[in-house]
Amino acid sequence: MPGGIRSKGANIFVYVLLGLLVVGLAGFSIGDFGASIRAIGQVGDVEIDVNDYHRELQQELNAAQAQTGQPVTMAEARQFGLDQAVLERLIGQAALDNETQAMGLSVSDETVREAVLQIPAFRGLDGTFDRESYQGVLDRQGLTVAQFEDRVRSDAARGILQRAVADGVATPEFYVDTLMRFLAERRSFVWSVLHEDMLDTPPDIPDATALRTYYDANPEAFTMPERREITYVWLIPDMLVDTIERDEAQLRQMFEERDEEYQQPERRLVERLVFPDTATAAAAKAAIERGESRFEDSVRARGLTMDDVDLGDVARTDLNDEAATAVFGLDGPGLVGPVDTNLGPALFQVNAVLEAQSTTFEEVADELHAEIAQDRARRSIDDSVAEIDDLLAGGATLEEIAQETEMLLGHLDWTADVEAGIAGYDAFRAAARAATVDDFPELVRLSDDGIFALRLDGIAPPALQPLEDVRIEVAQAAQADALRRALRAKAETLLPRLAAGEPFENLDLEARIEDDLNRDAFIEGAPPALLTEIFKLGTGEATIVEDGERIALARLRSVLPPDDTDEDLAQLSRFLDARIRQGLSQDILAAYTDALQTRAGIRLNRQAIDAVHAQHP
């Protein structure tokens, strides 16, 4: 075996690859295509093994089936581009393998040995590497030891090359700074919403001519959507719970089985901060007691967050004896310690005392019965499914189903806006949307374990309602539109004066002052687009913000940079830097791999690829 580059990082990479490789091979034959078809293509001097393509394609099909919940045919896979994605991935790997061979890049026999020893599938009952298990797994996959170890070696060498190309990419400083400025810059501004009482002359009430004009100009607002006339039967657990008899003996047994839930000991909300030694812990506590620092300051000084030290609510039995005595010895919130723990000396901050709770059987009997009744109702529905399916298959109508079973019959003029009753279930809405008048009713499950079946009786297409039927709605909409236009005109007369720096008060506007807000701030009563428009302005500029019937005026006072003292922003900056570096690394590796493919040349055997596709239905 040739020697080569070896490092701890390379070993770890090999272990991960080996684990994935063994899992990937499981369940797939490696010899399905015989000796006549060995490769589906070649990049440079490296062939793409036909069985590798078969295995990778099968994994993609399995993943798609798991996601959709139904088998994916080869035709569908090709439509989704799954086969092309697999092919491109294997071509990229082959291009990198070809380059490692040209460079003479490899790993040592010892590296391969260590990698193989780390694979759990090759271990015996005693947990150590077992030669027979190793040979048996490879035999089942149609691989020799030499073939498998060659794969390990090439995967490891490829990993070294990939890391050499992709690692060490630095994020351009201006990139993160630009994003941070966009996300975290702040604005201070003044704004005000205009109201009808600010108008010199209120808009006229629309007359018959104005109503007709508005109606003709906005037909979509008064058009009834498509309506689907649906007959359905349904049965949900809530319909049956009242028929379930109360069993006191079962209720008491259930209550006794949940004793730990209903008999809660005293608990306390606790945070624990561990120190390297008792002296340091005692000094931190003394500083807190003198008021020189806070518990939170000590947490940050240890390089931790409050989430890191939060134990949640704990009972006495959750702590060791010394800690339990100290924590539960307090009459209320406070700080205790240092206390020896299995992690070292610690301070405990008690934030609240949760009193012991004892719940009687009588207090929860109705709740327990409701739970039992729901469970029995669901099982009763499950038991009826086969019978109802048989009735439907035998040609029974929904009306007959309602007569012969516990299912309830209903009728509905359904549109996408109807959400009451059964129309509130996603499954019903999907079935109603997809139904055709030629469909036979089928039983479908609801999210609460109920069932339903429906029949589409007819479809009424979208229709414009006569003006006489919607005159009130037209009048209201026309009046609102007239008011909006009047307020807009008022705002346009005031805008130049605001832009010139005139105070809001001089314009009879109620000024609302906002300071240091970023893009995702919430302002009660403001149009949703207000902040978006504010961040488009320069200092001193003013704008009109329109949101439906609301018209607002706003003027930018100042632009402030991100708050450098905000720890959340520092964390966001680190996150952006990591994501950008990751993206750049992937882009660089992709570009490098594309260049290798172009230089080495790609040759594909379409006959072999079609032969693999033929193995899948």
XYZ file of C-alpha atoms in Angstrom, residues 67 212 340 569:
4
model
C -40.684 12.129 2.226
C -72.356 51.975 -10.066
C -19.657 20.315 46.446
C -25.773 40.996 17.461
